[in-house]
mmCIF file of N, CA and C in Angstrom:
data_model
loop_
_atom_site.group_PDB
_atom_site.id
_atom_site.type_symbol
_atom_site.label_atom_id
_atom_site.label_comp_id
_atom_site.label_asym_id
_atom_site.label_seq_id
_atom_site.Cartn_x
_atom_site.Cartn_y
_atom_site.Cartn_z
ATOM 1 N N MET A 1 0.820 -1.172 -0.022
ATOM 2 C CA MET A 1 0.127 -0.109 0.120
ATOM 3 C C MET A 1 0.660 1.098 -0.170
ATOM 4 N N GLN A 2 0.791 2.230 -0.872
ATOM 5 C CA GLN A 2 1.353 3.625 -0.970
ATOM 6 C C GLN A 2 0.402 4.562 -0.209
ATOM 7 N N TRP A 3 1.125 5.152 0.631
ATOM 8 C CA TRP A 3 0.256 6.698 1.286
ATOM 9 C C TRP A 3 0.619 7.550 0.462
ATOM 10 N N THR A 4 -0.467 7.831 0.083
ATOM 11 C CA THR A 4 -1.100 9.058 -0.755
ATOM 12 C C THR A 4 -2.347 9.796 -0.391
ATOM 13 N N GLU A 5 -2.424 10.900 -0.719
ATOM 14 C CA GLU A 5 -3.899 11.701 -0.483
ATOM 15 C C GLU A 5 -5.039 10.980 -0.750
ATOM 16 N N ASP A 6 -5.132 9.838 -1.454
ATOM 17 C CA ASP A 6 -6.264 9.118 -1.871
ATOM 18 C C ASP A 6 -6.620 8.212 -1.000
ATOM 19 N N VAL A 7 -5.304 7.862 -0.061
ATOM 20 C CA VAL A 7 -5.653 6.609 1.132
ATOM 21 C C VAL A 7 -6.367 7.546 2.258
ATOM 22 N N SER A 8 -7.191 6.844 2.740
ATOM 23 C CA SER A 8 -7.811 7.150 4.088
ATOM 24 C C SER A 8 -7.237 6.766 5.545
ATOM 25 N N MET A 9 -7.299 7.231 6.432
ATOM 26 C CA MET A 9 -6.798 6.787 7.258
ATOM 27 C C MET A 9 -7.243 5.507 8.083
ATOM 28 N N SER A 10 -8.683 5.287 7.636
ATOM 29 C CA SER A 10 -9.172 4.155 8.008
ATOM 30 C C SER A 10 -8.725 2.825 7.424
ATOM 31 N N ALA A 11 -8.050 3.305 6.321
ATOM 32 C CA ALA A 11 -7.410 2.310 5.318
ATOM 33 C C ALA A 11 -6.165 2.084 5.786
ATOM 34 N N LEU A 12 -5.319 2.780 5.968
ATOM 35 C CA LEU A 12 -3.922 2.814 6.732
ATOM 36 C C LEU A 12 -4.276 2.022 8.193
ATOM 37 N N ALA A 13 -5.572 2.385 8.639
ATOM 38 C CA ALA A 13 -5.114 1.438 10.172
ATOM 39 C C ALA A 13 -5.531 0.358 10.134
ATOM 40 N N GLU A 14 -6.582 -0.004 8.669
ATOM 41 C CA GLU A 14 -6.846 -1.412 8.577
ATOM 42 C C GLU A 14 -5.744 -2.262 8.242
ATOM 43 N N PHE A 15 -4.933 -1.616 7.097
ATOM 44 C CA PHE A 15 -3.635 -2.556 6.619
ATOM 45 C C PHE A 15 -2.790 -2.624 7.720
ATOM 46 N N THR A 16 -2.602 -1.655 8.542
ATOM 47 C CA THR A 16 -1.331 -1.821 9.637
ATOM 48 C C THR A 16 -2.367 -2.646 11.168
ATOM 49 N N ASN A 17 -3.477 -3.008 10.870
ATOM 50 C CA ASN A 17 -4.059 -3.467 12.031
ATOM 51 C C ASN A 17 -4.112 -2.682 13.261
ATOM 52 N N GLY A 18 -4.523 -1.371 12.784
ATOM 53 C CA GLY A 18 -4.504 -0.405 14.036
ATOM 54 C C GLY A 18 -3.320 0.123 14.629
ATOM 55 N N LEU A 19 -2.047 0.091 14.185
ATOM 56 C CA LEU A 19 -0.833 0.299 14.974
ATOM 57 C C LEU A 19 -0.228 1.290 14.127
ATOM 58 N N VAL A 20 -1.043 2.503 14.275
ATOM 59 C CA VAL A 20 -0.643 4.122 13.164
ATOM 60 C C VAL A 20 -0.923 5.117 13.968
ATOM 61 N N LYS A 21 0.114 6.025 13.785
ATOM 62 C CA LYS A 21 -0.069 7.440 14.727
ATOM 63 C C LYS A 21 -0.005 8.320 13.009
ATOM 64 N N LEU A 22 -0.442 9.313 13.421
ATOM 65 C CA LEU A 22 -0.519 10.304 11.999
ATOM 66 C C LEU A 22 0.529 11.642 12.556
ATOM 67 N N ASN A 23 1.059 12.294 11.887
ATOM 68 C CA ASN A 23 1.524 13.624 12.112
ATOM 69 C C ASN A 23 1.070 14.074 10.834
ATOM 70 N N ASP A 24 0.033 15.218 10.838
ATOM 71 C CA ASP A 24 -0.478 15.801 9.607
ATOM 72 C C ASP A 24 0.374 16.978 9.195
ATOM 73 N N VAL A 25 1.297 17.527 10.175
ATOM 74 C CA VAL A 25 1.649 19.051 10.455
ATOM 75 C C VAL A 25 3.373 18.779 9.431
ATOM 76 N N ASP A 26 3.748 17.711 10.024
ATOM 77 C CA ASP A 26 4.993 17.215 8.977
ATOM 78 C C ASP A 26 4.753 16.186 7.661
ATOM 79 N N ARG A 27 3.870 15.794 7.594
ATOM 80 C CA ARG A 27 3.464 14.764 6.866
ATOM 81 C C ARG A 27 4.417 13.412 7.045
ATOM 82 N N LEU A 28 4.224 12.735 8.174
ATOM 83 C CA LEU A 28 4.903 11.824 8.652
ATOM 84 C C LEU A 28 3.728 10.857 9.453
ATOM 85 N N PHE A 29 3.868 9.726 9.055
ATOM 86 C CA PHE A 29 2.997 8.637 9.441
ATOM 87 C C PHE A 29 4.012 7.580 10.206
ATOM 88 N N PHE A 30 3.625 6.906 11.120
ATOM 89 C CA PHE A 30 4.314 5.912 11.862
ATOM 90 C C PHE A 30 3.506 4.947 12.115
ATOM 91 N N VAL A 31 4.112 3.742 11.909
ATOM 92 C CA VAL A 31 3.237 2.714 12.384
ATOM 93 C C VAL A 31 4.188 1.435 12.863
ATOM 94 N N TYR A 32 3.591 1.229 14.146
ATOM 95 C CA TYR A 32 4.219 0.355 14.788
ATOM 96 C C TYR A 32 4.398 -0.973 14.371
ATOM 97 N N ASP A 33 5.907 -1.423 14.846
ATOM 98 C CA ASP A 33 6.555 -2.581 14.291
ATOM 99 C C ASP A 33 6.775 -3.723 15.349
ATOM 100 N N ARG A 34 5.731 -4.786 15.922
ATOM 101 C CA ARG A 34 5.708 -5.549 16.782
ATOM 102 C C ARG A 34 6.937 -6.299 16.901
ATOM 103 N N LEU A 35 7.386 -6.574 15.863
ATOM 104 C CA LEU A 35 8.398 -7.809 15.793
ATOM 105 C C LEU A 35 9.923 -6.767 16.304
ATOM 106 N N HIS A 36 10.230 -5.457 15.940
ATOM 107 C CA HIS A 36 11.201 -5.194 16.476
ATOM 108 C C HIS A 36 11.014 -4.011 17.452
ATOM 109 N N ASP A 37 9.772 -3.888 18.045
ATOM 110 C CA ASP A 37 9.177 -3.038 18.980
ATOM 111 C C ASP A 37 9.486 -1.721 18.988
ATOM 112 N N THR A 38 9.277 -0.992 18.066
ATOM 113 C CA THR A 38 9.437 0.075 17.667
ATOM 114 C C THR A 38 8.530 0.689 16.753
ATOM 115 N N TRP A 39 8.768 2.449 16.449
ATOM 116 C CA TRP A 39 7.915 2.855 15.739
ATOM 117 C C TRP A 39 8.583 3.133 14.433
ATOM 118 N N VAL A 40 7.822 2.770 13.200
ATOM 119 C CA VAL A 40 8.775 2.901 12.152
ATOM 120 C C VAL A 40 8.081 4.288 11.631
ATOM 121 N N LYS A 41 8.997 5.283 10.784
ATOM 122 C CA LYS A 41 8.640 6.688 10.448
ATOM 123 C C LYS A 41 8.412 6.723 8.528
ATOM 124 N N PHE A 42 7.269 6.834 8.478
ATOM 125 C CA PHE A 42 7.065 6.914 6.969
ATOM 126 C C PHE A 42 6.760 8.152 6.053
ATOM 127 N N GLU A 43 7.228 8.455 5.248
ATOM 128 C CA GLU A 43 7.013 9.892 4.622
ATOM 129 C C GLU A 43 5.793 9.660 3.518
ATOM 130 N N TYR A 44 5.219 10.942 3.348
ATOM 131 C CA TYR A 44 4.276 11.063 2.234
ATOM 132 C C TYR A 44 4.822 10.213 0.797
ATOM 133 N N GLY A 45 3.956 9.594 0.331
ATOM 134 C CA GLY A 45 4.723 8.582 -0.857
ATOM 135 C C GLY A 45 5.300 7.508 -0.912
ATOM 136 N N ASP A 46 5.629 7.027 0.516
ATOM 137 C CA ASP A 46 6.409 5.971 0.763
ATOM 138 C C ASP A 46 4.989 4.527 0.440
ATOM 139 N N TYR A 47 6.070 3.605 0.152
ATOM 140 C CA TYR A 47 5.126 2.437 0.051
ATOM 141 C C TYR A 47 5.157 1.411 1.450
ATOM 142 N N ILE A 48 3.907 1.225 2.060
ATOM 143 C CA ILE A 48 4.037 0.172 3.447
ATOM 144 C C ILE A 48 3.961 -0.842 2.958
ATOM 145 N N ILE A 49 5.526 -1.635 3.322
ATOM 146 C CA ILE A 49 5.704 -3.277 3.243
ATOM 147 C C ILE A 49 5.366 -3.899 4.321
ATOM 148 N N CYS A 50 4.816 -4.699 4.232
ATOM 149 C CA CYS A 50 4.227 -5.766 5.371
ATOM 150 C C CYS A 50 4.988 -6.988 5.358
ATOM 151 N N GLY A 51 6.240 -7.477 6.124
ATOM 152 C CA GLY A 51 6.897 -8.651 6.070
ATOM 153 C C GLY A 51 5.933 -9.955 6.125
ATOM 154 N N VAL A 52 6.854 -10.594 6.165
ATOM 155 C CA VAL A 52 6.145 -12.285 6.422
ATOM 156 C C VAL A 52 5.774 -12.593 8.067
ATOM 157 N N GLN A 53 6.857 -11.560 8.692
ATOM 158 C CA GLN A 53 6.361 -11.806 10.214
ATOM 159 C C GLN A 53 5.393 -11.112 10.808
ATOM 160 N N GLY A 54 4.804 -9.704 9.894
ATOM 161 C CA GLY A 54 4.032 -8.924 10.333
ATOM 162 C C GLY A 54 4.700 -7.469 10.554
ATOM 163 N N GLU A 55 6.078 -7.610 10.436
ATOM 164 C CA GLU A 55 6.973 -6.280 10.282
ATOM 165 C C GLU A 55 6.405 -5.605 9.326
ATOM 166 N N PHE A 56 6.452 -4.143 9.629
ATOM 167 C CA PHE A 56 6.484 -2.570 8.569
ATOM 168 C C PHE A 56 7.766 -2.080 8.063
ATOM 169 N N TYR A 57 7.817 -1.862 7.141
ATOM 170 C CA TYR A 57 8.964 -1.015 6.676
ATOM 171 C C TYR A 57 8.718 -0.560 5.705
ATOM 172 N N PRO A 58 9.539 0.956 5.231
ATOM 173 C CA PRO A 58 8.568 1.806 4.204
ATOM 174 C C PRO A 58 9.654 1.514 2.969
ATOM 175 N N CYS A 59 9.444 1.882 1.990
ATOM 176 C CA CYS A 59 9.778 1.544 0.310
ATOM 177 C C CYS A 59 9.571 3.070 0.004
ATOM 178 N N LYS A 60 10.564 3.756 -0.881
ATOM 179 C CA LYS A 60 10.841 4.979 -1.290
ATOM 180 C C LYS A 60 9.934 4.387 -2.938
ATOM 181 N N ARG A 61 9.296 5.578 -3.236
ATOM 182 C CA ARG A 61 8.490 5.508 -4.630
ATOM 183 C C ARG A 61 8.971 5.077 -5.543
ATOM 184 N N ASP A 62 10.194 5.537 -5.841
ATOM 185 C CA ASP A 62 10.839 5.087 -6.871
ATOM 186 C C ASP A 62 11.702 3.664 -6.965
ATOM 187 N N VAL A 63 11.828 3.619 -5.793
ATOM 188 C CA VAL A 63 12.779 2.460 -5.261
ATOM 189 C C VAL A 63 11.701 0.843 -5.784
ATOM 190 N N PHE A 64 10.445 1.191 -5.130
ATOM 191 C CA PHE A 64 9.175 0.267 -5.396
ATOM 192 C C PHE A 64 9.086 0.178 -6.756
ATOM 193 N N GLU A 65 8.959 1.074 -7.508
ATOM 194 C CA GLU A 65 8.273 1.128 -8.703
ATOM 195 C C GLU A 65 9.683 0.477 -9.974
ATOM 196 N N SER A 66 10.563 0.669 -9.377
ATOM 197 C CA SER A 66 11.851 0.080 -10.462
ATOM 198 C C SER A 66 12.115 -1.473 -9.725
ATOM 199 N N THR A 67 11.232 -1.740 -8.876
ATOM 200 C CA THR A 67 11.652 -3.092 -8.371
ATOM 201 C C THR A 67 10.373 -4.233 -8.858
ATOM 202 N N TYR A 68 9.241 -3.487 -9.030
ATOM 203 C CA TYR A 68 8.034 -4.417 -8.576
ATOM 204 C C TYR A 68 7.338 -4.104 -9.984
ATOM 205 N N GLU A 69 6.212 -4.825 -10.901
ATOM 206 C CA GLU A 69 5.981 -4.715 -11.932
ATOM 207 C C GLU A 69 4.346 -4.644 -11.643
ATOM 208 N N GLU A 70 3.423 -3.704 -11.796
ATOM 209 C CA GLU A 70 2.286 -4.175 -11.845
ATOM 210 C C GLU A 70 1.305 -5.280 -12.146
ATOM 211 N N CYS A 71 0.744 -6.153 -11.697
ATOM 212 C CA CYS A 71 -0.301 -7.016 -12.327
ATOM 213 C C CYS A 71 -1.264 -7.176 -13.155
#
């Protein structure tokens, strides 16, 4: 999932199982990563990747789009 203006907070919360907090002023979004017991920072436009153990990590748009093809 990519964090863009078209994505609602409820969609982000659903994707991350409610482990989110948002800072609209700085356009930052944080997801709690239970595996590593830490908050992970995402910037506007980042893709939110969920790993095989439920961990979350950011991926910049250019990296994501050069790595993956749309199905």
